[in-house]
Amino acid sequence: MRALKLWLDRSLAAQAVLIFVLGVGVNALFRRDGHLGWWVIQTAVFTAVAIGIVAAQRRRTGRAAGVDPRGIAELNRQIRHREMPSDPEKRATMQKLVAEQLGRMERGGRWLPYWLAFMGLIAAGMLVLGVVTGSLTVPLIFVVGVVVFCSWVFWMRRRALEHHRHMRSALQDHG
């Protein structure tokens, strides 16, 4: 399992395969009446867009920290595990990376209440549509999914902020 996590962390191709397989599965689950070819084409387009966004973010982060994408994956792994690099050059690179990512997370946090309100409006709209049409099963499943997803986002954000703040203070104390 650890090897799979490392492979997914370092490889855009592995992430693309995972997104594609999950996308085809979701299309098959929700669009049973559609043709398989359309599922594959649609999922391939969505996968290409998602991987393009991830690659652009990695490139931007790499330029800000002064390291290649593989180095970013390794430094992010060290941040998650709270490992301090022994090499002073790697510590300086990690300090840049932590500052850039922490700044991005804190700036993104300003939009989080608006994003969550938007998700709540969509969930409430689905419930209203369910009440009006008399079918509450799908809207309730959707609302539960939205609540679980938003809770997961909060948990992951809080955890990432803790890891980055810890690493920032550890790097400042060490250097």
mmCIF file with all atom_site columns, N, CA and C in Angstrom, residues 31-79:
data_model
loop_
_atom_site.group_PDB
_atom_site.id
_atom_site.type_symbol
_atom_site.label_atom_id
_atom_site.label_alt_id
_atom_site.label_comp_id
_atom_site.label_asym_id
_atom_site.label_entity_id
_atom_site.label_seq_id
_atom_site.pdbx_PDB_ins_code
_atom_site.Cartn_x
_atom_site.Cartn_y
_atom_site.Cartn_z
_atom_site.occupancy
_atom_site.B_iso_or_equiv
_atom_site.pdbx_formal_charge
_atom_site.auth_seq_id
_atom_site.auth_comp_id
_atom_site.auth_asym_id
_atom_site.auth_atom_id
_atom_site.pdbx_PDB_model_num
ATOM 1   N N  . ARG A 1 31 ? -24.868 6.897  -15.342 1.00 0.00 ? 31 ARG A N  1
ATOM 2   C CA . ARG A 1 31 ? -25.364 7.058  -16.715 1.00 0.00 ? 31 ARG A CA 1
ATOM 3   C C  . ARG A 1 31 ? -25.457 5.703  -17.405 1.00 0.00 ? 31 ARG A C  1
ATOM 4   N N  . ARG A 1 32 ? -26.316 4.901  -16.927 1.00 0.00 ? 32 ARG A N  1
ATOM 5   C CA . ARG A 1 32 ? -26.441 3.548  -17.456 1.00 0.00 ? 32 ARG A CA 1
ATOM 6   C C  . ARG A 1 32 ? -27.020 3.521  -18.860 1.00 0.00 ? 32 ARG A C  1
ATOM 7   N N  . ASP A 1 33 ? -27.764 4.557  -19.226 1.00 0.00 ? 33 ASP A N  1
ATOM 8   C CA . ASP A 1 33 ? -28.388 4.557  -20.541 1.00 0.00 ? 33 ASP A CA 1
ATOM 9   C C  . ASP A 1 33 ? -27.451 5.047  -21.647 1.00 0.00 ? 33 ASP A C  1
ATOM 10  N N  . GLY A 1 34 ? -26.352 5.670  -21.285 1.00 0.00 ? 34 GLY A N  1
ATOM 11  C CA . GLY A 1 34 ? -25.420 6.196  -22.284 1.00 0.00 ? 34 GLY A CA 1
ATOM 12  C C  . GLY A 1 34 ? -24.569 5.101  -22.897 1.00 0.00 ? 34 GLY A C  1
ATOM 13  N N  . HIS A 1 35 ? -23.930 5.456  -23.977 1.00 0.00 ? 35 HIS A N  1
ATOM 14  C CA . HIS A 1 35 ? -23.059 4.525  -24.688 1.00 0.00 ? 35 HIS A CA 1
ATOM 15  C C  . HIS A 1 35 ? -21.674 4.522  -24.033 1.00 0.00 ? 35 HIS A C  1
ATOM 16  N N  . LEU A 1 36 ? -21.042 3.366  -23.984 1.00 0.00 ? 36 LEU A N  1
ATOM 17  C CA . LEU A 1 36 ? -19.735 3.214  -23.347 1.00 0.00 ? 36 LEU A CA 1
ATOM 18  C C  . LEU A 1 36 ? -18.687 4.137  -23.969 1.00 0.00 ? 36 LEU A C  1
ATOM 19  N N  . GLY A 1 37 ? -18.758 4.325  -25.267 1.00 0.00 ? 37 GLY A N  1
ATOM 20  C CA . GLY A 1 37 ? -17.797 5.202  -25.948 1.00 0.00 ? 37 GLY A CA 1
ATOM 21  C C  . GLY A 1 37 ? -17.861 6.635  -25.448 1.00 0.00 ? 37 GLY A C  1
ATOM 22  N N  . TRP A 1 38 ? -19.080 7.119  -25.193 1.00 0.00 ? 38 TRP A N  1
ATOM 23  C CA . TRP A 1 38 ? -19.230 8.479  -24.672 1.00 0.00 ? 38 TRP A CA 1
ATOM 24  C C  . TRP A 1 38 ? -18.686 8.597  -23.256 1.00 0.00 ? 38 TRP A C  1
ATOM 25  N N  . TRP A 1 39 ? -18.874 7.555  -22.456 1.00 0.00 ? 39 TRP A N  1
ATOM 26  C CA . TRP A 1 39 ? -18.319 7.567  -21.103 1.00 0.00 ? 39 TRP A CA 1
ATOM 27  C C  . TRP A 1 39 ? -16.808 7.702  -21.158 1.00 0.00 ? 39 TRP A C  1
ATOM 28  N N  . VAL A 1 40 ? -16.208 6.919  -22.026 1.00 0.00 ? 40 VAL A N  1
ATOM 29  C CA . VAL A 1 40 ? -14.749 6.912  -22.133 1.00 0.00 ? 40 VAL A CA 1
ATOM 30  C C  . VAL A 1 40 ? -14.246 8.257  -22.643 1.00 0.00 ? 40 VAL A C  1
ATOM 31  N N  . ILE A 1 41 ? -14.884 8.804  -23.662 1.00 0.00 ? 41 ILE A N  1
ATOM 32  C CA . ILE A 1 41 ? -14.454 10.097 -24.224 1.00 0.00 ? 41 ILE A CA 1
ATOM 33  C C  . ILE A 1 41 ? -14.626 11.208 -23.189 1.00 0.00 ? 41 ILE A C  1
ATOM 34  N N  . GLN A 1 42 ? -15.768 11.245 -22.556 1.00 0.00 ? 42 GLN A N  1
ATOM 35  C CA . GLN A 1 42 ? -16.025 12.286 -21.552 1.00 0.00 ? 42 GLN A CA 1
ATOM 36  C C  . GLN A 1 42 ? -15.038 12.177 -20.394 1.00 0.00 ? 42 GLN A C  1
ATOM 37  N N  . THR A 1 43 ? -14.810 10.975 -19.916 1.00 0.00 ? 43 THR A N  1
ATOM 38  C CA . THR A 1 43 ? -13.872 10.778 -18.812 1.00 0.00 ? 43 THR A CA 1
ATOM 39  C C  . THR A 1 43 ? -12.457 11.127 -19.232 1.00 0.00 ? 43 THR A C  1
ATOM 40  N N  . ALA A 1 44 ? -12.069 10.823 -20.462 1.00 0.00 ? 44 ALA A N  1
ATOM 41  C CA . ALA A 1 44 ? -10.732 11.170 -20.950 1.00 0.00 ? 44 ALA A CA 1
ATOM 42  C C  . ALA A 1 44 ? -10.544 12.692 -20.981 1.00 0.00 ? 44 ALA A C  1
ATOM 43  N N  . VAL A 1 45 ? -11.568 13.407 -21.398 1.00 0.00 ? 45 VAL A N  1
ATOM 44  C CA . VAL A 1 45 ? -11.476 14.881 -21.422 1.00 0.00 ? 45 VAL A CA 1
ATOM 45  C C  . VAL A 1 45 ? -11.350 15.430 -20.011 1.00 0.00 ? 45 VAL A C  1
ATOM 46  N N  . PHE A 1 46 ? -12.192 14.954 -19.090 1.00 0.00 ? 46 PHE A N  1
ATOM 47  C CA . PHE A 1 46 ? -12.116 15.414 -17.703 1.00 0.00 ? 46 PHE A CA 1
ATOM 48  C C  . PHE A 1 46 ? -10.770 15.064 -17.068 1.00 0.00 ? 46 PHE A C  1
ATOM 49  N N  . THR A 1 47 ? -10.263 13.877 -17.390 1.00 0.00 ? 47 THR A N  1
ATOM 50  C CA . THR A 1 47 ? -8.955  13.474 -16.862 1.00 0.00 ? 47 THR A CA 1
ATOM 51  C C  . THR A 1 47 ? -7.864  14.382 -17.384 1.00 0.00 ? 47 THR A C  1
ATOM 52  N N  . ALA A 1 48 ? -7.904  14.699 -18.674 1.00 0.00 ? 48 ALA A N  1
ATOM 53  C CA . ALA A 1 48 ? -6.888  15.582 -19.259 1.00 0.00 ? 48 ALA A CA 1
ATOM 54  C C  . ALA A 1 48 ? -6.928  16.969 -18.619 1.00 0.00 ? 48 ALA A C  1
ATOM 55  N N  . VAL A 1 49 ? -8.114  17.490 -18.374 1.00 0.00 ? 49 VAL A N  1
ATOM 56  C CA . VAL A 1 49 ? -8.241  18.809 -17.733 1.00 0.00 ? 49 VAL A CA 1
ATOM 57  C C  . VAL A 1 49 ? -7.700  18.749 -16.309 1.00 0.00 ? 49 VAL A C  1
ATOM 58  N N  . ALA A 1 50 ? -8.072  17.717 -15.553 1.00 0.00 ? 50 ALA A N  1
ATOM 59  C CA . ALA A 1 50 ? -7.617  17.594 -14.162 1.00 0.00 ? 50 ALA A CA 1
ATOM 60  C C  . ALA A 1 50 ? -6.097  17.457 -14.096 1.00 0.00 ? 50 ALA A C  1
ATOM 61  N N  . ILE A 1 51 ? -5.522  16.632 -14.936 1.00 0.00 ? 51 ILE A N  1
ATOM 62  C CA . ILE A 1 51 ? -4.068  16.450 -14.921 1.00 0.00 ? 51 ILE A CA 1
ATOM 63  C C  . ILE A 1 51 ? -3.360  17.712 -15.392 1.00 0.00 ? 51 ILE A C  1
ATOM 64  N N  . GLY A 1 52 ? -3.948  18.429 -16.338 1.00 0.00 ? 52 GLY A N  1
ATOM 65  C CA . GLY A 1 52 ? -3.370  19.707 -16.757 1.00 0.00 ? 52 GLY A CA 1
ATOM 66  C C  . GLY A 1 52 ? -3.320  20.710 -15.613 1.00 0.00 ? 52 GLY A C  1
ATOM 67  N N  . ILE A 1 53 ? -4.381  20.760 -14.818 1.00 0.00 ? 53 ILE A N  1
ATOM 68  C CA . ILE A 1 53 ? -4.414  21.668 -13.665 1.00 0.00 ? 53 ILE A CA 1
ATOM 69  C C  . ILE A 1 53 ? -3.375  21.257 -12.638 1.00 0.00 ? 53 ILE A C  1
ATOM 70  N N  . VAL A 1 54 ? -3.289  19.963 -12.345 1.00 0.00 ? 54 VAL A N  1
ATOM 71  C CA . VAL A 1 54 ? -2.312  19.469 -11.367 1.00 0.00 ? 54 VAL A CA 1
ATOM 72  C C  . VAL A 1 54 ? -0.893  19.744 -11.845 1.00 0.00 ? 54 VAL A C  1
ATOM 73  N N  . ALA A 1 55 ? -0.624  19.522 -13.133 1.00 0.00 ? 55 ALA A N  1
ATOM 74  C CA . ALA A 1 55 ? 0.721   19.763 -13.674 1.00 0.00 ? 55 ALA A CA 1
ATOM 75  C C  . ALA A 1 55 ? 1.086   21.243 -13.597 1.00 0.00 ? 55 ALA A C  1
ATOM 76  N N  . ALA A 1 56 ? 0.131   22.119 -13.896 1.00 0.00 ? 56 ALA A N  1
ATOM 77  C CA . ALA A 1 56 ? 0.396   23.554 -13.806 1.00 0.00 ? 56 ALA A CA 1
ATOM 78  C C  . ALA A 1 56 ? 0.676   23.974 -12.366 1.00 0.00 ? 56 ALA A C  1
ATOM 79  N N  . GLN A 1 57 ? -0.078  23.411 -11.413 1.00 0.00 ? 57 GLN A N  1
ATOM 80  C CA . GLN A 1 57 ? 0.168   23.734 -10.006 1.00 0.00 ? 57 GLN A CA 1
ATOM 81  C C  . GLN A 1 57 ? 1.541   23.244 -9.572  1.00 0.00 ? 57 GLN A C  1
ATOM 82  N N  . ARG A 1 58 ? 1.899   22.039 -9.984  1.00 0.00 ? 58 ARG A N  1
ATOM 83  C CA . ARG A 1 58 ? 3.221   21.511 -9.630  1.00 0.00 ? 58 ARG A CA 1
ATOM 84  C C  . ARG A 1 58 ? 4.332   22.369 -10.222 1.00 0.00 ? 58 ARG A C  1
ATOM 85  N N  . ARG A 1 59 ? 4.153   22.787 -11.461 1.00 0.00 ? 59 ARG A N  1
ATOM 86  C CA . ARG A 1 59 ? 5.163   23.615 -12.115 1.00 0.00 ? 59 ARG A CA 1
ATOM 87  C C  . ARG A 1 59 ? 5.311   24.957 -11.384 1.00 0.00 ? 59 ARG A C  1
ATOM 88  N N  . ARG A 1 60 ? 4.180   25.556 -11.032 1.00 0.00 ? 60 ARG A N  1
ATOM 89  C CA . ARG A 1 60 ? 4.216   26.844 -10.335 1.00 0.00 ? 60 ARG A CA 1
ATOM 90  C C  . ARG A 1 60 ? 4.858   26.704 -8.960  1.00 0.00 ? 60 ARG A C  1
ATOM 91  N N  . THR A 1 61 ? 4.495   25.662 -8.245  1.00 0.00 ? 61 THR A N  1
ATOM 92  C CA . THR A 1 61 ? 5.071   25.417 -6.926  1.00 0.00 ? 61 THR A CA 1
ATOM 93  C C  . THR A 1 61 ? 6.556   25.123 -7.042  1.00 0.00 ? 61 THR A C  1
ATOM 94  N N  . GLY A 1 62 ? 6.938   24.368 -8.063  1.00 0.00 ? 62 GLY A N  1
ATOM 95  C CA . GLY A 1 62 ? 8.360   24.059 -8.277  1.00 0.00 ? 62 GLY A CA 1
ATOM 96  C C  . GLY A 1 62 ? 9.182   25.299 -8.551  1.00 0.00 ? 62 GLY A C  1
ATOM 97  N N  . ARG A 1 63 ? 8.628   26.207 -9.339  1.00 0.00 ? 63 ARG A N  1
ATOM 98  C CA . ARG A 1 63 ? 9.353   27.464 -9.611  1.00 0.00 ? 63 ARG A CA 1
ATOM 99  C C  . ARG A 1 63 ? 9.485   28.297 -8.341  1.00 0.00 ? 63 ARG A C  1
ATOM 100 N N  . ALA A 1 64 ? 8.424   28.335 -7.527  1.00 0.00 ? 64 ALA A N  1
ATOM 101 C CA . ALA A 1 64 ? 8.462   29.129 -6.290  1.00 0.00 ? 64 ALA A CA 1
ATOM 102 C C  . ALA A 1 64 ? 9.464   28.560 -5.295  1.00 0.00 ? 64 ALA A C  1
ATOM 103 N N  . ALA A 1 65 ? 9.572   27.229 -5.245  1.00 0.00 ? 65 ALA A N  1
ATOM 104 C CA . ALA A 1 65 ? 10.474  26.601 -4.278  1.00 0.00 ? 65 ALA A CA 1
ATOM 105 C C  . ALA A 1 65 ? 11.857  26.333 -4.862  1.00 0.00 ? 65 ALA A C  1
ATOM 106 N N  . GLY A 1 66 ? 11.977  26.369 -6.182  1.00 0.00 ? 66 GLY A N  1
ATOM 107 C CA . GLY A 1 66 ? 13.263  26.112 -6.806  1.00 0.00 ? 66 GLY A CA 1
ATOM 108 C C  . GLY A 1 66 ? 13.635  24.638 -6.850  1.00 0.00 ? 66 GLY A C  1
ATOM 109 N N  . VAL A 1 67 ? 12.638  23.775 -7.091  1.00 0.00 ? 67 VAL A N  1
ATOM 110 C CA . VAL A 1 67 ? 12.883  22.336 -7.119  1.00 0.00 ? 67 VAL A CA 1
ATOM 111 C C  . VAL A 1 67 ? 11.985  21.711 -8.188  1.00 0.00 ? 67 VAL A C  1
ATOM 112 N N  . ASP A 1 68 ? 12.391  20.539 -8.684  1.00 0.00 ? 68 ASP A N  1
ATOM 113 C CA . ASP A 1 68 ? 11.607  19.846 -9.704  1.00 0.00 ? 68 ASP A CA 1
ATOM 114 C C  . ASP A 1 68 ? 10.387  19.158 -9.069  1.00 0.00 ? 68 ASP A C  1
ATOM 115 N N  . PRO A 1 69 ? 9.431   18.708 -9.893  1.00 0.00 ? 69 PRO A N  1
ATOM 116 C CA . PRO A 1 69 ? 8.214   18.088 -9.343  1.00 0.00 ? 69 PRO A CA 1
ATOM 117 C C  . PRO A 1 69 ? 8.480   16.855 -8.478  1.00 0.00 ? 69 PRO A C  1
ATOM 118 N N  . ARG A 1 70 ? 9.473   16.043 -8.814  1.00 0.00 ? 70 ARG A N  1
ATOM 119 C CA . ARG A 1 70 ? 9.785   14.886 -7.964  1.00 0.00 ? 70 ARG A CA 1
ATOM 120 C C  . ARG A 1 70 ? 10.300  15.344 -6.605  1.00 0.00 ? 70 ARG A C  1
ATOM 121 N N  . GLY A 1 71 ? 11.084  16.402 -6.614  1.00 0.00 ? 71 GLY A N  1
ATOM 122 C CA . GLY A 1 71 ? 11.579  16.953 -5.353  1.00 0.00 ? 71 GLY A CA 1
ATOM 123 C C  . GLY A 1 71 ? 10.453  17.503 -4.503  1.00 0.00 ? 71 GLY A C  1
ATOM 124 N N  . ILE A 1 72 ? 9.463   18.104 -5.151  1.00 0.00 ? 72 ILE A N  1
ATOM 125 C CA . ILE A 1 72 ? 8.298   18.620 -4.424  1.00 0.00 ? 72 ILE A CA 1
ATOM 126 C C  . ILE A 1 72 ? 7.543   17.475 -3.766  1.00 0.00 ? 72 ILE A C  1
ATOM 127 N N  . ALA A 1 73 ? 7.365   16.385 -4.502  1.00 0.00 ? 73 ALA A N  1
ATOM 128 C CA . ALA A 1 73 ? 6.658   15.229 -3.933  1.00 0.00 ? 73 ALA A CA 1
ATOM 129 C C  . ALA A 1 73 ? 7.400   14.699 -2.711  1.00 0.00 ? 73 ALA A C  1
ATOM 130 N N  . GLU A 1 74 ? 8.722   14.640 -2.794  1.00 0.00 ? 74 GLU A N  1
ATOM 131 C CA . GLU A 1 74 ? 9.505   14.144 -1.655  1.00 0.00 ? 74 GLU A CA 1
ATOM 132 C C  . GLU A 1 74 ? 9.438   15.117 -0.480  1.00 0.00 ? 74 GLU A C  1
ATOM 133 N N  . LEU A 1 75 ? 9.551   16.414 -0.756  1.00 0.00 ? 75 LEU A N  1
ATOM 134 C CA . LEU A 1 75 ? 9.462   17.401 0.326   1.00 0.00 ? 75 LEU A CA 1
ATOM 135 C C  . LEU A 1 75 ? 8.070   17.397 0.963   1.00 0.00 ? 75 LEU A C  1
ATOM 136 N N  . ASN A 1 76 ? 7.024   17.248 0.146   1.00 0.00 ? 76 ASN A N  1
ATOM 137 C CA . ASN A 1 76 ? 5.671   17.167 0.706   1.00 0.00 ? 76 ASN A CA 1
ATOM 138 C C  . ASN A 1 76 ? 5.505   15.931 1.584   1.00 0.00 ? 76 ASN A C  1
ATOM 139 N N  . ARG A 1 77 ? 6.116   14.834 1.188   1.00 0.00 ? 77 ARG A N  1
ATOM 140 C CA . ARG A 1 77 ? 6.075   13.626 2.014   1.00 0.00 ? 77 ARG A CA 1
ATOM 141 C C  . ARG A 1 77 ? 6.763   13.883 3.349   1.00 0.00 ? 77 ARG A C  1
ATOM 142 N N  . GLN A 1 78 ? 7.908   14.569 3.310   1.00 0.00 ? 78 GLN A N  1
ATOM 143 C CA . GLN A 1 78 ? 8.618   14.891 4.549   1.00 0.00 ? 78 GLN A CA 1
ATOM 144 C C  . GLN A 1 78 ? 7.807   15.835 5.428   1.00 0.00 ? 78 GLN A C  1
ATOM 145 N N  . ILE A 1 79 ? 7.096   16.764 4.813   1.00 0.00 ? 79 ILE A N  1
ATOM 146 C CA . ILE A 1 79 ? 6.251   17.678 5.584   1.00 0.00 ? 79 ILE A CA 1
ATOM 147 C C  . ILE A 1 79 ? 5.130   16.896 6.259   1.00 0.00 ? 79 ILE A C  1
#
